[in-house]
Amino acid sequence: MDLEARHLAIMNLISLMDDRIDEATPSELGFLAWLFIYAKNATRANEIVRKGLDRDPSNPHLVKLSRTLKDQGEV
């Protein structure tokens, strides 16, 4: 898959997941946040991480992702 096709696939996945965000588990929210980071949208990634941590404050993936965003100055 070339770079443009990969980017398009990721953007489509983001759109599908974001449309159903209220149904997402904390782990799925973590995955969506990573997709937003890949898409260079750290602001939205941080919003998603906070939403996931509201649902499960002890989720290790979300806790680590929150730290990563904070360390990068994205919070």
PDB file of N, CA and C in Angstrom:
ATOM      1  N   MET A   1       0.854  -1.174   0.000  1.00  0.00           N
ATOM      2  CA  MET A   1       0.000   0.000   0.000  1.00  0.00           C
ATOM      3  C   MET A   1       0.899   1.235   0.000  1.00  0.00           C
ATOM      4  N   ASP A   2       0.662   2.128  -0.944  1.00  0.00           N
ATOM      5  CA  ASP A   2       1.492   3.326  -0.990  1.00  0.00           C
ATOM      6  C   ASP A   2       1.080   4.307   0.115  1.00  0.00           C
ATOM      7  N   LEU A   3       1.882   5.303   0.306  1.00  0.00           N
ATOM      8  CA  LEU A   3       1.692   6.246   1.413  1.00  0.00           C
ATOM      9  C   LEU A   3       0.351   6.975   1.326  1.00  0.00           C
ATOM     10  N   GLU A   4      -0.021   7.395   0.131  1.00  0.00           N
ATOM     11  CA  GLU A   4      -1.287   8.114  -0.030  1.00  0.00           C
ATOM     12  C   GLU A   4      -2.484   7.215   0.284  1.00  0.00           C
ATOM     13  N   ALA A   5      -2.440   5.979  -0.176  1.00  0.00           N
ATOM     14  CA  ALA A   5      -3.531   5.037   0.099  1.00  0.00           C
ATOM     15  C   ALA A   5      -3.607   4.728   1.589  1.00  0.00           C
ATOM     16  N   ARG A   6      -2.452   4.598   2.220  1.00  0.00           N
ATOM     17  CA  ARG A   6      -2.417   4.335   3.661  1.00  0.00           C
ATOM     18  C   ARG A   6      -3.039   5.504   4.431  1.00  0.00           C
ATOM     19  N   HIS A   7      -2.659   6.713   4.052  1.00  0.00           N
ATOM     20  CA  HIS A   7      -3.204   7.896   4.720  1.00  0.00           C
ATOM     21  C   HIS A   7      -4.723   7.956   4.541  1.00  0.00           C
ATOM     22  N   LEU A   8      -5.200   7.690   3.339  1.00  0.00           N
ATOM     23  CA  LEU A   8      -6.638   7.709   3.075  1.00  0.00           C
ATOM     24  C   LEU A   8      -7.367   6.655   3.909  1.00  0.00           C
ATOM     25  N   ALA A   9      -6.779   5.471   4.015  1.00  0.00           N
ATOM     26  CA  ALA A   9      -7.386   4.403   4.815  1.00  0.00           C
ATOM     27  C   ALA A   9      -7.470   4.810   6.284  1.00  0.00           C
ATOM     28  N   ILE A  10      -6.421   5.425   6.793  1.00  0.00           N
ATOM     29  CA  ILE A  10      -6.410   5.869   8.192  1.00  0.00           C
ATOM     30  C   ILE A  10      -7.438   6.969   8.413  1.00  0.00           C
ATOM     31  N   MET A  11      -7.537   7.901   7.484  1.00  0.00           N
ATOM     32  CA  MET A  11      -8.522   8.975   7.630  1.00  0.00           C
ATOM     33  C   MET A  11      -9.945   8.418   7.583  1.00  0.00           C
ATOM     34  N   ASN A  12     -10.179   7.416   6.746  1.00  0.00           N
ATOM     35  CA  ASN A  12     -11.499   6.777   6.697  1.00  0.00           C
ATOM     36  C   ASN A  12     -11.809   6.073   8.013  1.00  0.00           C
ATOM     37  N   LEU A  13     -10.821   5.383   8.572  1.00  0.00           N
ATOM     38  CA  LEU A  13     -11.007   4.696   9.848  1.00  0.00           C
ATOM     39  C   LEU A  13     -11.282   5.700  10.968  1.00  0.00           C
ATOM     40  N   ILE A  14     -10.545   6.800  10.973  1.00  0.00           N
ATOM     41  CA  ILE A  14     -10.786   7.857  11.962  1.00  0.00           C
ATOM     42  C   ILE A  14     -12.225   8.342  11.868  1.00  0.00           C
ATOM     43  N   SER A  15     -12.678   8.591  10.663  1.00  0.00           N
ATOM     44  CA  SER A  15     -14.039   9.086  10.466  1.00  0.00           C
ATOM     45  C   SER A  15     -15.078   8.093  10.980  1.00  0.00           C
ATOM     46  N   LEU A  16     -14.894   6.831  10.649  1.00  0.00           N
ATOM     47  CA  LEU A  16     -15.832   5.800  11.105  1.00  0.00           C
ATOM     48  C   LEU A  16     -15.862   5.699  12.626  1.00  0.00           C
ATOM     49  N   MET A  17     -14.680   5.687  13.237  1.00  0.00           N
ATOM     50  CA  MET A  17     -14.607   5.544  14.691  1.00  0.00           C
ATOM     51  C   MET A  17     -15.107   6.798  15.402  1.00  0.00           C
ATOM     52  N   ASP A  18     -14.769   7.956  14.864  1.00  0.00           N
ATOM     53  CA  ASP A  18     -15.172   9.207  15.504  1.00  0.00           C
ATOM     54  C   ASP A  18     -16.694   9.373  15.461  1.00  0.00           C
ATOM     55  N   ASP A  19     -17.312   8.883  14.398  1.00  0.00           N
ATOM     56  CA  ASP A  19     -18.774   8.958  14.293  1.00  0.00           C
ATOM     57  C   ASP A  19     -19.486   8.129  15.362  1.00  0.00           C
ATOM     58  N   ARG A  20     -18.804   7.099  15.874  1.00  0.00           N
ATOM     59  CA  ARG A  20     -19.425   6.210  16.866  1.00  0.00           C
ATOM     60  C   ARG A  20     -18.668   6.243  18.192  1.00  0.00           C
ATOM     61  N   ILE A  21     -18.085   7.375  18.495  1.00  0.00           N
ATOM     62  CA  ILE A  21     -17.204   7.502  19.649  1.00  0.00           C
ATOM     63  C   ILE A  21     -17.899   7.174  20.969  1.00  0.00           C
ATOM     64  N   ASP A  22     -19.193   7.447  21.061  1.00  0.00           N
ATOM     65  CA  ASP A  22     -19.906   7.182  22.313  1.00  0.00           C
ATOM     66  C   ASP A  22     -20.028   5.693  22.612  1.00  0.00           C
ATOM     67  N   GLU A  23     -19.835   4.853  21.606  1.00  0.00           N
ATOM     68  CA  GLU A  23     -19.912   3.404  21.784  1.00  0.00           C
ATOM     69  C   GLU A  23     -18.547   2.772  22.071  1.00  0.00           C
ATOM     70  N   ALA A  24     -17.492   3.554  21.966  1.00  0.00           N
ATOM     71  CA  ALA A  24     -16.134   3.021  22.057  1.00  0.00           C
ATOM     72  C   ALA A  24     -15.737   2.671  23.491  1.00  0.00           C
ATOM     73  N   THR A  25     -14.983   1.591  23.616  1.00  0.00           N
ATOM     74  CA  THR A  25     -14.392   1.224  24.898  1.00  0.00           C
ATOM     75  C   THR A  25     -13.174   2.119  25.139  1.00  0.00           C
ATOM     76  N   PRO A  26     -12.675   2.178  26.367  1.00  0.00           N
ATOM     77  CA  PRO A  26     -11.463   2.953  26.614  1.00  0.00           C
ATOM     78  C   PRO A  26     -10.287   2.504  25.730  1.00  0.00           C
ATOM     79  N   SER A  27     -10.140   1.214  25.517  1.00  0.00           N
ATOM     80  CA  SER A  27      -9.047   0.735  24.660  1.00  0.00           C
ATOM     81  C   SER A  27      -9.230   1.193  23.216  1.00  0.00           C
ATOM     82  N   GLU A  28     -10.459   1.175  22.744  1.00  0.00           N
ATOM     83  CA  GLU A  28     -10.728   1.657  21.386  1.00  0.00           C
ATOM     84  C   GLU A  28     -10.463   3.155  21.277  1.00  0.00           C
ATOM     85  N   LEU A  29     -10.754   3.885  22.343  1.00  0.00           N
ATOM     86  CA  LEU A  29     -10.451   5.314  22.354  1.00  0.00           C
ATOM     87  C   LEU A  29      -8.941   5.542  22.291  1.00  0.00           C
ATOM     88  N   GLY A  30      -8.178   4.689  22.960  1.00  0.00           N
ATOM     89  CA  GLY A  30      -6.725   4.788  22.875  1.00  0.00           C
ATOM     90  C   GLY A  30      -6.235   4.565  21.454  1.00  0.00           C
ATOM     91  N   PHE A  31      -6.808   3.582  20.776  1.00  0.00           N
ATOM     92  CA  PHE A  31      -6.450   3.311  19.383  1.00  0.00           C
ATOM     93  C   PHE A  31      -6.799   4.516  18.507  1.00  0.00           C
ATOM     94  N   LEU A  32      -7.978   5.082  18.722  1.00  0.00           N
ATOM     95  CA  LEU A  32      -8.393   6.254  17.953  1.00  0.00           C
ATOM     96  C   LEU A  32      -7.453   7.432  18.210  1.00  0.00           C
ATOM     97  N   ALA A  33      -7.042   7.605  19.442  1.00  0.00           N
ATOM     98  CA  ALA A  33      -6.102   8.688  19.762  1.00  0.00           C
ATOM     99  C   ALA A  33      -4.795   8.511  19.002  1.00  0.00           C
ATOM    100  N   TRP A  34      -4.297   7.275  18.925  1.00  0.00           N
ATOM    101  CA  TRP A  34      -3.072   7.021  18.162  1.00  0.00           C
ATOM    102  C   TRP A  34      -3.266   7.355  16.690  1.00  0.00           C
ATOM    103  N   LEU A  35      -4.438   7.045  16.155  1.00  0.00           N
ATOM    104  CA  LEU A  35      -4.713   7.390  14.759  1.00  0.00           C
ATOM    105  C   LEU A  35      -4.680   8.907  14.562  1.00  0.00           C
ATOM    106  N   PHE A  36      -5.233   9.649  15.523  1.00  0.00           N
ATOM    107  CA  PHE A  36      -5.188  11.109  15.420  1.00  0.00           C
ATOM    108  C   PHE A  36      -3.752  11.621  15.515  1.00  0.00           C
ATOM    109  N   ILE A  37      -2.937  10.999  16.334  1.00  0.00           N
ATOM    110  CA  ILE A  37      -1.525  11.394  16.403  1.00  0.00           C
ATOM    111  C   ILE A  37      -0.861  11.156  15.053  1.00  0.00           C
ATOM    112  N   TYR A  38      -1.122   9.998  14.455  1.00  0.00           N
ATOM    113  CA  TYR A  38      -0.567   9.694  13.135  1.00  0.00           C
ATOM    114  C   TYR A  38      -1.025  10.735  12.108  1.00  0.00           C
ATOM    115  N   ALA A  39      -2.268  11.193  12.252  1.00  0.00           N
ATOM    116  CA  ALA A  39      -2.830  12.180  11.324  1.00  0.00           C
ATOM    117  C   ALA A  39      -2.391  13.605  11.678  1.00  0.00           C
ATOM    118  N   LYS A  40      -1.492  13.733  12.636  1.00  0.00           N
ATOM    119  CA  LYS A  40      -0.937  15.022  13.057  1.00  0.00           C
ATOM    120  C   LYS A  40      -1.991  15.943  13.682  1.00  0.00           C
ATOM    121  N   ASN A  41      -2.897  15.338  14.448  1.00  0.00           N
ATOM    122  CA  ASN A  41      -3.921  16.112  15.153  1.00  0.00           C
ATOM    123  C   ASN A  41      -3.838  15.777  16.643  1.00  0.00           C
ATOM    124  N   ALA A  42      -2.790  16.298  17.278  1.00  0.00           N
ATOM    125  CA  ALA A  42      -2.548  16.004  18.691  1.00  0.00           C
ATOM    126  C   ALA A  42      -3.631  16.591  19.590  1.00  0.00           C
ATOM    127  N   THR A  43      -4.226  17.690  19.178  1.00  0.00           N
ATOM    128  CA  THR A  43      -5.291  18.295  19.981  1.00  0.00           C
ATOM    129  C   THR A  43      -6.460  17.335  20.115  1.00  0.00           C
ATOM    130  N   ARG A  44      -6.895  16.774  18.997  1.00  0.00           N
ATOM    131  CA  ARG A  44      -8.015  15.825  19.035  1.00  0.00           C
ATOM    132  C   ARG A  44      -7.592  14.547  19.754  1.00  0.00           C
ATOM    133  N   ALA A  45      -6.358  14.115  19.562  1.00  0.00           N
ATOM    134  CA  ALA A  45      -5.861  12.927  20.264  1.00  0.00           C
ATOM    135  C   ALA A  45      -5.969  13.128  21.768  1.00  0.00           C
ATOM    136  N   ASN A  46      -5.580  14.305  22.243  1.00  0.00           N
ATOM    137  CA  ASN A  46      -5.650  14.592  23.675  1.00  0.00           C
ATOM    138  C   ASN A  46      -7.093  14.585  24.173  1.00  0.00           C
ATOM    139  N   GLU A  47      -8.012  15.126  23.386  1.00  0.00           N
ATOM    140  CA  GLU A  47      -9.431  15.101  23.767  1.00  0.00           C
ATOM    141  C   GLU A  47      -9.928  13.662  23.909  1.00  0.00           C
ATOM    142  N   ILE A  48      -9.519  12.815  22.988  1.00  0.00           N
ATOM    143  CA  ILE A  48      -9.933  11.410  23.003  1.00  0.00           C
ATOM    144  C   ILE A  48      -9.342  10.703  24.223  1.00  0.00           C
ATOM    145  N   VAL A  49      -8.079  10.976  24.520  1.00  0.00           N
ATOM    146  CA  VAL A  49      -7.432  10.364  25.686  1.00  0.00           C
ATOM    147  C   VAL A  49      -8.166  10.770  26.959  1.00  0.00           C
ATOM    148  N   ARG A  50      -8.505  12.043  27.082  1.00  0.00           N
ATOM    149  CA  ARG A  50      -9.231  12.496  28.275  1.00  0.00           C
ATOM    150  C   ARG A  50     -10.589  11.813  28.393  1.00  0.00           C
ATOM    151  N   LYS A  51     -11.275  11.651  27.273  1.00  0.00           N
ATOM    152  CA  LYS A  51     -12.571  10.964  27.278  1.00  0.00           C
ATOM    153  C   LYS A  51     -12.387   9.516  27.743  1.00  0.00           C
ATOM    154  N   GLY A  52     -11.342   8.851  27.261  1.00  0.00           N
ATOM    155  CA  GLY A  52     -11.073   7.478  27.668  1.00  0.00           C
ATOM    156  C   GLY A  52     -10.730   7.373  29.143  1.00  0.00           C
ATOM    157  N   LEU A  53      -9.930   8.317  29.638  1.00  0.00           N
ATOM    158  CA  LEU A  53      -9.557   8.298  31.053  1.00  0.00           C
ATOM    159  C   LEU A  53     -10.743   8.619  31.953  1.00  0.00           C
ATOM    160  N   ASP A  54     -11.699   9.388  31.451  1.00  0.00           N
ATOM    161  CA  ASP A  54     -12.930   9.617  32.219  1.00  0.00           C
ATOM    162  C   ASP A  54     -13.677   8.304  32.421  1.00  0.00           C
ATOM    163  N   ARG A  55     -13.620   7.441  31.425  1.00  0.00           N
ATOM    164  CA  ARG A  55     -14.318   6.153  31.497  1.00  0.00           C
ATOM    165  C   ARG A  55     -13.532   5.116  32.290  1.00  0.00           C
ATOM    166  N   ASP A  56     -12.209   5.161  32.169  1.00  0.00           N
ATOM    167  CA  ASP A  56     -11.359   4.187  32.866  1.00  0.00           C
ATOM    168  C   ASP A  56     -10.033   4.850  33.229  1.00  0.00           C
ATOM    169  N   PRO A  57      -9.963   5.495  34.397  1.00  0.00           N
ATOM    170  CA  PRO A  57      -8.760   6.226  34.793  1.00  0.00           C
ATOM    171  C   PRO A  57      -7.512   5.360  34.952  1.00  0.00           C
ATOM    172  N   SER A  58      -7.685   4.050  35.059  1.00  0.00           N
ATOM    173  CA  SER A  58      -6.522   3.184  35.267  1.00  0.00           C
ATOM    174  C   SER A  58      -6.094   2.448  33.999  1.00  0.00           C
ATOM    175  N   ASN A  59      -6.692   2.760  32.864  1.00  0.00           N
ATOM    176  CA  ASN A  59      -6.313   2.095  31.615  1.00  0.00           C
ATOM    177  C   ASN A  59      -4.850   2.409  31.315  1.00  0.00           C
ATOM    178  N   PRO A  60      -3.980   1.389  31.326  1.00  0.00           N
ATOM    179  CA  PRO A  60      -2.544   1.649  31.195  1.00  0.00           C
ATOM    180  C   PRO A  60      -2.156   2.276  29.857  1.00  0.00           C
ATOM    181  N   HIS A  61      -2.843   1.922  28.793  1.00  0.00           N
ATOM    182  CA  HIS A  61      -2.514   2.484  27.481  1.00  0.00           C
ATOM    183  C   HIS A  61      -2.864   3.971  27.419  1.00  0.00           C
ATOM    184  N   LEU A  62      -4.015   4.322  27.978  1.00  0.00           N
ATOM    185  CA  LEU A  62      -4.417   5.727  27.988  1.00  0.00           C
ATOM    186  C   LEU A  62      -3.540   6.556  28.924  1.00  0.00           C
ATOM    187  N   VAL A  63      -3.173   5.981  30.063  1.00  0.00           N
ATOM    188  CA  VAL A  63      -2.288   6.686  30.998  1.00  0.00           C
ATOM    189  C   VAL A  63      -0.951   6.977  30.319  1.00  0.00           C
ATOM    190  N   LYS A  64      -0.400   5.974  29.634  1.00  0.00           N
ATOM    191  CA  LYS A  64       0.882   6.155  28.942  1.00  0.00           C
ATOM    192  C   LYS A  64       0.748   7.166  27.807  1.00  0.00           C
ATOM    193  N   LEU A  65      -0.322   7.079  27.061  1.00  0.00           N
ATOM    194  CA  LEU A  65      -0.541   8.008  25.959  1.00  0.00           C
ATOM    195  C   LEU A  65      -0.703   9.438  26.476  1.00  0.00           C
ATOM    196  N   SER A  66      -1.380   9.596  27.595  1.00  0.00           N
ATOM    197  CA  SER A  66      -1.533  10.911  28.208  1.00  0.00           C
ATOM    198  C   SER A  66      -0.171  11.488  28.584  1.00  0.00           C
ATOM    199  N   ARG A  67       0.682  10.646  29.161  1.00  0.00           N
ATOM    200  CA  ARG A  67       2.037  11.086  29.521  1.00  0.00           C
ATOM    201  C   ARG A  67       2.837  11.463  28.280  1.00  0.00           C
ATOM    202  N   THR A  68       2.717  10.657  27.238  1.00  0.00           N
ATOM    203  CA  THR A  68       3.441  10.922  25.995  1.00  0.00           C
ATOM    204  C   THR A  68       3.033  12.269  25.409  1.00  0.00           C
ATOM    205  N   LEU A  69       1.740  12.525  25.352  1.00  0.00           N
ATOM    206  CA  LEU A  69       1.263  13.805  24.824  1.00  0.00           C
ATOM    207  C   LEU A  69       1.735  14.968  25.695  1.00  0.00           C
ATOM    208  N   LYS A  70       1.713  14.767  27.007  1.00  0.00           N
ATOM    209  CA  LYS A  70       2.166  15.815  27.923  1.00  0.00           C
ATOM    210  C   LYS A  70       3.657  16.083  27.730  1.00  0.00           C
ATOM    211  N   ASP A  71       4.455  15.018  27.621  1.00  0.00           N
ATOM    212  CA  ASP A  71       5.899  15.171  27.432  1.00  0.00           C
ATOM    213  C   ASP A  71       6.229  15.890  26.128  1.00  0.00           C
ATOM    214  N   GLN A  72       5.368  15.721  25.133  1.00  0.00           N
ATOM    215  CA  GLN A  72       5.582  16.370  23.838  1.00  0.00           C
ATOM    216  C   GLN A  72       4.997  17.778  23.805  1.00  0.00           C
ATOM    217  N   GLY A  73       4.430  18.203  24.933  1.00  0.00           N
ATOM    218  CA  GLY A  73       3.859  19.538  25.013  1.00  0.00           C
ATOM    219  C   GLY A  73       2.542  19.677  24.284  1.00  0.00           C
ATOM    220  N   GLU A  74       1.846  18.563  24.115  1.00  0.00           N
ATOM    221  CA  GLU A  74       0.593  18.571  23.367  1.00  0.00           C
ATOM    222  C   GLU A  74      -0.626  18.704  24.271  1.00  0.00           C
ATOM    223  N   VAL A  75      -0.415  18.831  25.565  1.00  0.00           N
ATOM    224  CA  VAL A  75      -1.550  18.920  26.493  1.00  0.00           C
ATOM    225  C   VAL A  75      -1.815  20.364  26.819  1.00  0.00           C
TER     226      VAL A  75
END
